[in-house]
Amino acid sequence: LNLALQNSWNDLNLLNQLKNSEAIINLSGEPIADKRWSEDQKKEIENSRLNTTFYLMSNLKENNINPKVIINASAIGFYGTSLTKQFDETSPSGNDFLANLCKRWEEAASQKPFFTRLVIFRIGIVLGVNGGALGKMLPIFRLGLGGPIGEGNQWMSWIHIDDLCNLICNALKDKKYNGTFNAVAPKPVKMKEFSSILAKCLNRPNL
Protein backbone atom coordinates (compact mmCIF):
# COMPACT_ATOMS: atom_id res chain seq x y z
CA LEU A 1 0.00 0.00 0.00
CA ASN A 2 1.29 3.45 -0.84
CA LEU A 3 0.47 5.18 2.42
CA ALA A 4 2.22 8.38 1.33
CA LEU A 5 -0.78 9.22 -0.87
CA GLN A 6 -2.84 10.81 1.88
CA ASN A 7 -5.50 12.11 -0.50
CA SER A 8 -6.64 8.55 -1.18
CA TRP A 9 -7.70 7.73 2.39
CA ASN A 10 -11.36 7.96 1.40
CA ASP A 11 -10.83 5.55 -1.46
CA LEU A 12 -12.93 2.47 -0.79
CA ASN A 13 -10.41 0.22 -2.51
CA LEU A 14 -7.70 1.34 -0.11
CA LEU A 15 -9.94 0.82 2.91
CA ASN A 16 -10.90 -2.64 1.65
CA GLN A 17 -7.24 -3.53 1.29
CA LEU A 18 -6.62 -2.38 4.84
CA LYS A 19 -9.60 -4.39 6.10
CA ASN A 20 -8.21 -7.51 4.46
CA SER A 21 -4.68 -7.01 5.77
CA GLU A 22 -3.33 -9.07 8.65
CA ALA A 23 -0.20 -6.93 8.84
CA ILE A 24 0.85 -3.42 7.84
CA ILE A 25 4.43 -2.22 7.30
CA ASN A 26 4.78 1.56 7.37
CA LEU A 27 8.17 2.76 6.10
CA SER A 28 6.92 6.00 4.55
CA GLY A 29 9.18 9.00 4.69
CA GLU A 30 11.02 11.55 2.55
CA PRO A 31 14.74 10.60 2.38
CA ILE A 32 16.72 12.72 4.83
CA ALA A 33 19.98 12.88 2.84
CA ASP A 34 18.76 13.68 -0.68
CA LYS A 35 18.45 17.45 -0.33
CA ARG A 36 19.73 20.34 1.76
CA TRP A 37 17.70 20.88 4.91
CA SER A 38 15.89 24.08 4.03
CA GLU A 39 12.87 24.92 6.15
CA ASP A 40 10.60 23.62 3.39
CA GLN A 41 12.55 20.37 3.14
CA LYS A 42 12.45 19.86 6.91
CA LYS A 43 8.67 20.26 6.78
CA GLU A 44 8.52 17.68 3.97
CA ILE A 45 10.66 15.27 6.03
CA GLU A 46 8.32 15.75 9.00
CA ASN A 47 5.00 15.64 7.15
CA SER A 48 5.87 12.57 5.11
CA ARG A 49 6.33 10.63 8.34
CA LEU A 50 4.00 12.19 10.88
CA ASN A 51 0.97 12.82 8.66
CA THR A 52 1.11 9.43 6.98
CA THR A 53 1.39 7.59 10.29
CA PHE A 54 -1.29 9.73 11.95
CA TYR A 55 -3.76 9.19 9.09
CA LEU A 56 -3.02 5.48 9.01
CA MET A 57 -3.75 4.97 12.70
CA SER A 58 -6.78 7.27 12.67
CA ASN A 59 -8.39 5.49 9.73
CA LEU A 60 -7.75 2.06 11.19
CA LYS A 61 -9.53 3.01 14.40
CA GLU A 62 -12.34 4.93 12.72
CA ASN A 63 -13.13 1.94 10.50
CA ASN A 64 -12.67 -0.70 13.23
CA ILE A 65 -9.76 -2.31 11.43
CA ASN A 66 -7.53 -4.39 13.71
CA PRO A 67 -4.55 -5.92 11.89
CA LYS A 68 -2.61 -8.48 13.87
CA VAL A 69 0.62 -6.48 13.67
CA ILE A 70 1.87 -3.10 12.52
CA ILE A 71 5.56 -2.57 11.88
CA ASN A 72 6.48 1.11 11.89
CA ALA A 73 9.80 2.64 11.02
CA SER A 74 11.72 5.04 13.20
CA ALA A 75 15.44 5.81 13.22
CA ILE A 76 18.41 5.77 15.56
CA GLY A 77 18.34 9.53 15.16
CA PHE A 78 15.92 9.20 18.11
CA TYR A 79 18.91 9.33 20.47
CA GLY A 80 20.63 12.39 19.06
CA THR A 81 24.38 12.26 18.46
CA SER A 82 27.41 11.62 20.65
CA LEU A 83 31.04 10.59 20.13
CA THR A 84 31.25 8.90 23.56
CA LYS A 85 27.81 7.65 24.70
CA GLN A 86 26.28 4.27 23.94
CA PHE A 87 22.52 4.01 23.41
CA ASP A 88 20.06 1.16 23.81
CA GLU A 89 16.28 1.00 23.56
CA THR A 90 15.87 2.38 27.10
CA SER A 91 17.94 5.52 26.44
CA PRO A 92 16.08 8.85 26.38
CA SER A 93 15.56 10.77 23.18
CA GLY A 94 17.89 13.54 22.08
CA ASN A 95 16.97 17.18 21.48
CA ASP A 96 17.91 17.89 17.87
CA PHE A 97 15.67 17.97 14.78
CA LEU A 98 15.86 14.25 13.99
CA ALA A 99 15.50 13.18 17.62
CA ASN A 100 12.36 15.26 18.09
CA LEU A 101 10.98 14.00 14.79
CA CYS A 102 11.56 10.34 15.71
CA LYS A 103 9.96 10.85 19.11
CA ARG A 104 6.83 12.36 17.53
CA TRP A 105 6.82 9.65 14.84
CA GLU A 106 6.81 6.90 17.45
CA GLU A 107 4.09 8.69 19.41
CA ALA A 108 1.94 8.78 16.26
CA ALA A 109 2.51 5.04 15.74
CA SER A 110 1.51 4.33 19.34
CA GLN A 111 -2.05 5.46 18.51
CA LYS A 112 -2.59 2.11 16.78
CA PRO A 113 -5.73 -0.02 17.33
CA PHE A 114 -5.84 -1.45 20.85
CA PHE A 115 -5.59 -5.13 19.93
CA THR A 116 -2.82 -4.68 17.33
CA ARG A 117 0.76 -5.66 18.14
CA LEU A 118 3.09 -2.75 17.39
CA VAL A 119 6.75 -3.17 16.48
CA ILE A 120 8.89 -0.06 16.00
CA PHE A 121 12.32 -0.43 14.42
CA ARG A 122 14.81 2.37 15.00
CA ILE A 123 16.74 1.85 11.80
CA GLY A 124 20.40 2.72 11.31
CA ILE A 125 22.19 3.56 8.07
CA VAL A 126 20.94 0.97 5.57
CA LEU A 127 23.65 -0.42 3.29
CA GLY A 128 22.91 -1.96 -0.08
CA VAL A 129 24.56 -1.64 -3.48
CA ASN A 130 21.42 -0.40 -5.23
CA GLY A 131 20.79 2.76 -3.26
CA GLY A 132 20.87 4.44 0.11
CA ALA A 133 24.09 5.69 1.69
CA LEU A 134 26.34 3.10 0.03
CA GLY A 135 24.77 3.74 -3.35
CA LYS A 136 25.86 7.38 -3.07
CA MET A 137 29.38 6.51 -1.89
CA LEU A 138 30.29 3.80 -4.41
CA PRO A 139 30.59 5.97 -7.55
CA ILE A 140 32.88 8.43 -5.75
CA PHE A 141 35.08 5.70 -4.28
CA ARG A 142 35.28 3.85 -7.61
CA LEU A 143 36.65 7.05 -9.17
CA GLY A 144 39.38 7.06 -6.53
CA LEU A 145 38.00 10.20 -4.87
CA GLY A 146 36.47 8.64 -1.74
CA GLY A 147 37.30 9.35 1.86
CA PRO A 148 35.72 10.00 5.26
CA ILE A 149 33.40 12.95 5.80
CA GLY A 150 35.01 15.57 8.03
CA GLU A 151 37.46 14.14 10.55
CA GLY A 152 35.69 10.78 10.35
CA ASN A 153 35.20 10.39 14.10
CA GLN A 154 31.41 10.18 13.92
CA TRP A 155 29.88 6.77 14.63
CA MET A 156 27.99 4.85 11.96
CA SER A 157 25.35 2.48 13.30
CA TRP A 158 24.56 0.50 10.17
CA ILE A 159 22.55 -2.47 8.95
CA HIS A 160 22.62 -4.39 5.67
CA ILE A 161 19.39 -4.18 3.73
CA ASP A 162 19.05 -8.00 3.65
CA ASP A 163 19.29 -8.16 7.45
CA LEU A 164 16.71 -5.39 7.82
CA CYS A 165 14.30 -7.22 5.49
CA ASN A 166 14.81 -10.48 7.40
CA LEU A 167 14.23 -8.64 10.69
CA ILE A 168 10.94 -7.24 9.43
CA CYS A 169 9.85 -10.66 8.12
CA ASN A 170 10.64 -12.28 11.47
CA ALA A 171 8.72 -9.60 13.35
CA LEU A 172 5.65 -10.24 11.20
CA LYS A 173 5.51 -13.87 12.31
CA ASP A 174 7.06 -13.92 15.79
CA LYS A 175 4.82 -12.50 18.52
CA LYS A 176 7.85 -12.04 20.78
CA TYR A 177 8.57 -8.92 18.76
CA ASN A 178 6.59 -6.25 20.56
CA GLY A 179 7.70 -2.70 21.26
CA THR A 180 10.82 -0.86 20.15
CA PHE A 181 14.03 -2.35 18.76
CA ASN A 182 17.26 -0.89 17.39
CA ALA A 183 17.65 -2.24 13.85
CA VAL A 184 21.44 -2.07 13.59
CA ALA A 185 24.40 -4.43 13.33
CA PRO A 186 25.98 -5.41 16.68
CA LYS A 187 29.11 -3.29 16.20
CA PRO A 188 29.03 0.31 14.94
CA VAL A 189 32.11 1.73 13.22
CA LYS A 190 33.55 5.21 12.94
CA MET A 191 33.24 6.93 9.61
CA LYS A 192 37.00 6.86 9.00
CA GLU A 193 37.10 3.08 9.62
CA PHE A 194 34.16 2.45 7.29
CA SER A 195 35.77 4.64 4.63
CA SER A 196 39.06 2.76 4.92
CA ILE A 197 37.38 -0.66 4.61
CA LEU A 198 35.27 0.45 1.64
CA ALA A 199 38.31 1.82 -0.19
CA LYS A 200 40.28 -1.37 0.49
CA CYS A 201 37.45 -3.57 -0.80
CA LEU A 202 37.33 -1.53 -4.03
CA ASN A 203 41.15 -1.35 -4.31
CA ARG A 204 40.97 2.43 -4.32
CA PRO A 205 42.61 5.17 -2.23
CA ASN A 206 41.05 6.53 0.95
CA LEU A 207 41.73 10.25 0.71
Coordinates of C-alpha atoms in Angstrom, one line a residue:
L1 CA 0.0 0.0 0.0
N2 CA 1.3 3.4 -0.8
L3 CA 0.5 5.2 2.4
A4 CA 2.2 8.4 1.3
L5 CA -0.8 9.2 -0.9
Q6 CA -2.8 10.8 1.9
N7 CA -5.5 12.1 -0.5
S8 CA -6.6 8.6 -1.2
W9 CA -7.7 7.7 2.4
N10 CA -11.4 8.0 1.4
D11 CA -10.8 5.5 -1.5
L12 CA -12.9 2.5 -0.8
N13 CA -10.4 0.2 -2.5
L14 CA -7.7 1.3 -0.1
L15 CA -9.9 0.8 2.9
N16 CA -10.9 -2.6 1.6
Q17 CA -7.2 -3.5 1.3
L18 CA -6.6 -2.4 4.8
K19 CA -9.6 -4.4 6.1
N20 CA -8.2 -7.5 4.5
S21 CA -4.7 -7.0 5.8
E22 CA -3.3 -9.1 8.7
A23 CA -0.2 -6.9 8.8
I24 CA 0.9 -3.4 7.8
I25 CA 4.4 -2.2 7.3
N26 CA 4.8 1.6 7.4
L27 CA 8.2 2.8 6.1
S28 CA 6.9 6.0 4.5
G29 CA 9.2 9.0 4.7
E30 CA 11.0 11.5 2.5
P31 CA 14.7 10.6 2.4
I32 CA 16.7 12.7 4.8
A33 CA 20.0 12.9 2.8
D34 CA 18.8 13.7 -0.7
K35 CA 18.5 17.5 -0.3
R36 CA 19.7 20.3 1.8
W37 CA 17.7 20.9 4.9
S38 CA 15.9 24.1 4.0
E39 CA 12.9 24.9 6.2
D40 CA 10.6 23.6 3.4
Q41 CA 12.6 20.4 3.1
K42 CA 12.4 19.9 6.9
K43 CA 8.7 20.3 6.8
E44 CA 8.5 17.7 4.0
I45 CA 10.7 15.3 6.0
E46 CA 8.3 15.8 9.0
N47 CA 5.0 15.6 7.1
S48 CA 5.9 12.6 5.1
R49 CA 6.3 10.6 8.3
L50 CA 4.0 12.2 10.9
N51 CA 1.0 12.8 8.7
T52 CA 1.1 9.4 7.0
T53 CA 1.4 7.6 10.3
F54 CA -1.3 9.7 12.0
Y55 CA -3.8 9.2 9.1
L56 CA -3.0 5.5 9.0
M57 CA -3.8 5.0 12.7
S58 CA -6.8 7.3 12.7
N59 CA -8.4 5.5 9.7
L60 CA -7.7 2.1 11.2
K61 CA -9.5 3.0 14.4
E62 CA -12.3 4.9 12.7
N63 CA -13.1 1.9 10.5
N64 CA -12.7 -0.7 13.2
I65 CA -9.8 -2.3 11.4
N66 CA -7.5 -4.4 13.7
P67 CA -4.6 -5.9 11.9
K68 CA -2.6 -8.5 13.9
V69 CA 0.6 -6.5 13.7
I70 CA 1.9 -3.1 12.5
I71 CA 5.6 -2.6 11.9
N72 CA 6.5 1.1 11.9
A73 CA 9.8 2.6 11.0
S74 CA 11.7 5.0 13.2
A75 CA 15.4 5.8 13.2
I76 CA 18.4 5.8 15.6
G77 CA 18.3 9.5 15.2
F78 CA 15.9 9.2 18.1
Y79 CA 18.9 9.3 20.5
G80 CA 20.6 12.4 19.1
T81 CA 24.4 12.3 18.5
S82 CA 27.4 11.6 20.6
L83 CA 31.0 10.6 20.1
T84 CA 31.3 8.9 23.6
K85 CA 27.8 7.7 24.7
Q86 CA 26.3 4.3 23.9
F87 CA 22.5 4.0 23.4
D88 CA 20.1 1.2 23.8
E89 CA 16.3 1.0 23.6
T90 CA 15.9 2.4 27.1
S91 CA 17.9 5.5 26.4
P92 CA 16.1 8.8 26.4
S93 CA 15.6 10.8 23.2
G94 CA 17.9 13.5 22.1
N95 CA 17.0 17.2 21.5
D96 CA 17.9 17.9 17.9
F97 CA 15.7 18.0 14.8
L98 CA 15.9 14.2 14.0
A99 CA 15.5 13.2 17.6
N100 CA 12.4 15.3 18.1
L101 CA 11.0 14.0 14.8
C102 CA 11.6 10.3 15.7
K103 CA 10.0 10.9 19.1
R104 CA 6.8 12.4 17.5
W105 CA 6.8 9.7 14.8
E106 CA 6.8 6.9 17.4
E107 CA 4.1 8.7 19.4
A108 CA 1.9 8.8 16.3
A109 CA 2.5 5.0 15.7
S110 CA 1.5 4.3 19.3
Q111 CA -2.0 5.5 18.5
K112 CA -2.6 2.1 16.8
P113 CA -5.7 0.0 17.3
F114 CA -5.8 -1.5 20.9
F115 CA -5.6 -5.1 19.9
T116 CA -2.8 -4.7 17.3
R117 CA 0.8 -5.7 18.1
L118 CA 3.1 -2.7 17.4
V119 CA 6.8 -3.2 16.5
I120 CA 8.9 -0.1 16.0
F121 CA 12.3 -0.4 14.4
R122 CA 14.8 2.4 15.0
I123 CA 16.7 1.9 11.8
G124 CA 20.4 2.7 11.3
I125 CA 22.2 3.6 8.1
V126 CA 20.9 1.0 5.6
L127 CA 23.7 -0.4 3.3
G128 CA 22.9 -2.0 -0.1
V129 CA 24.6 -1.6 -3.5
N130 CA 21.4 -0.4 -5.2
G131 CA 20.8 2.8 -3.3
G132 CA 20.9 4.4 0.1
A133 CA 24.1 5.7 1.7
L134 CA 26.3 3.1 0.0
G135 CA 24.8 3.7 -3.4
K136 CA 25.9 7.4 -3.1
M137 CA 29.4 6.5 -1.9
L138 CA 30.3 3.8 -4.4
P139 CA 30.6 6.0 -7.6
I140 CA 32.9 8.4 -5.8
F141 CA 35.1 5.7 -4.3
R142 CA 35.3 3.9 -7.6
L143 CA 36.7 7.0 -9.2
G144 CA 39.4 7.1 -6.5
L145 CA 38.0 10.2 -4.9
G146 CA 36.5 8.6 -1.7
G147 CA 37.3 9.3 1.9
P148 CA 35.7 10.0 5.3
I149 CA 33.4 12.9 5.8
G150 CA 35.0 15.6 8.0
E151 CA 37.5 14.1 10.6
G152 CA 35.7 10.8 10.3
N153 CA 35.2 10.4 14.1
Q154 CA 31.4 10.2 13.9
W155 CA 29.9 6.8 14.6
M156 CA 28.0 4.8 12.0
S157 CA 25.4 2.5 13.3
W158 CA 24.6 0.5 10.2
I159 CA 22.5 -2.5 9.0
H160 CA 22.6 -4.4 5.7
I161 CA 19.4 -4.2 3.7
D162 CA 19.1 -8.0 3.7
D163 CA 19.3 -8.2 7.4
L164 CA 16.7 -5.4 7.8
C165 CA 14.3 -7.2 5.5
N166 CA 14.8 -10.5 7.4
L167 CA 14.2 -8.6 10.7
I168 CA 10.9 -7.2 9.4
C169 CA 9.9 -10.7 8.1
N170 CA 10.6 -12.3 11.5
A171 CA 8.7 -9.6 13.3
L172 CA 5.7 -10.2 11.2
K173 CA 5.5 -13.9 12.3
D174 CA 7.1 -13.9 15.8
K175 CA 4.8 -12.5 18.5
K176 CA 7.8 -12.0 20.8
Y177 CA 8.6 -8.9 18.8
N178 CA 6.6 -6.3 20.6
G179 CA 7.7 -2.7 21.3
T180 CA 10.8 -0.9 20.2
F181 CA 14.0 -2.3 18.8
N182 CA 17.3 -0.9 17.4
A183 CA 17.6 -2.2 13.8
V184 CA 21.4 -2.1 13.6
A185 CA 24.4 -4.4 13.3
P186 CA 26.0 -5.4 16.7
K187 CA 29.1 -3.3 16.2
P188 CA 29.0 0.3 14.9
V189 CA 32.1 1.7 13.2
K190 CA 33.6 5.2 12.9
M191 CA 33.2 6.9 9.6
K192 CA 37.0 6.9 9.0
E193 CA 37.1 3.1 9.6
F194 CA 34.2 2.5 7.3
S195 CA 35.8 4.6 4.6
S196 CA 39.1 2.8 4.9
I197 CA 37.4 -0.7 4.6
L198 CA 35.3 0.4 1.6
A199 CA 38.3 1.8 -0.2
K200 CA 40.3 -1.4 0.5
C201 CA 37.5 -3.6 -0.8
L202 CA 37.3 -1.5 -4.0
N203 CA 41.2 -1.3 -4.3
R204 CA 41.0 2.4 -4.3
P205 CA 42.6 5.2 -2.2
N206 CA 41.0 6.5 1.0
L207 CA 41.7 10.3 0.7

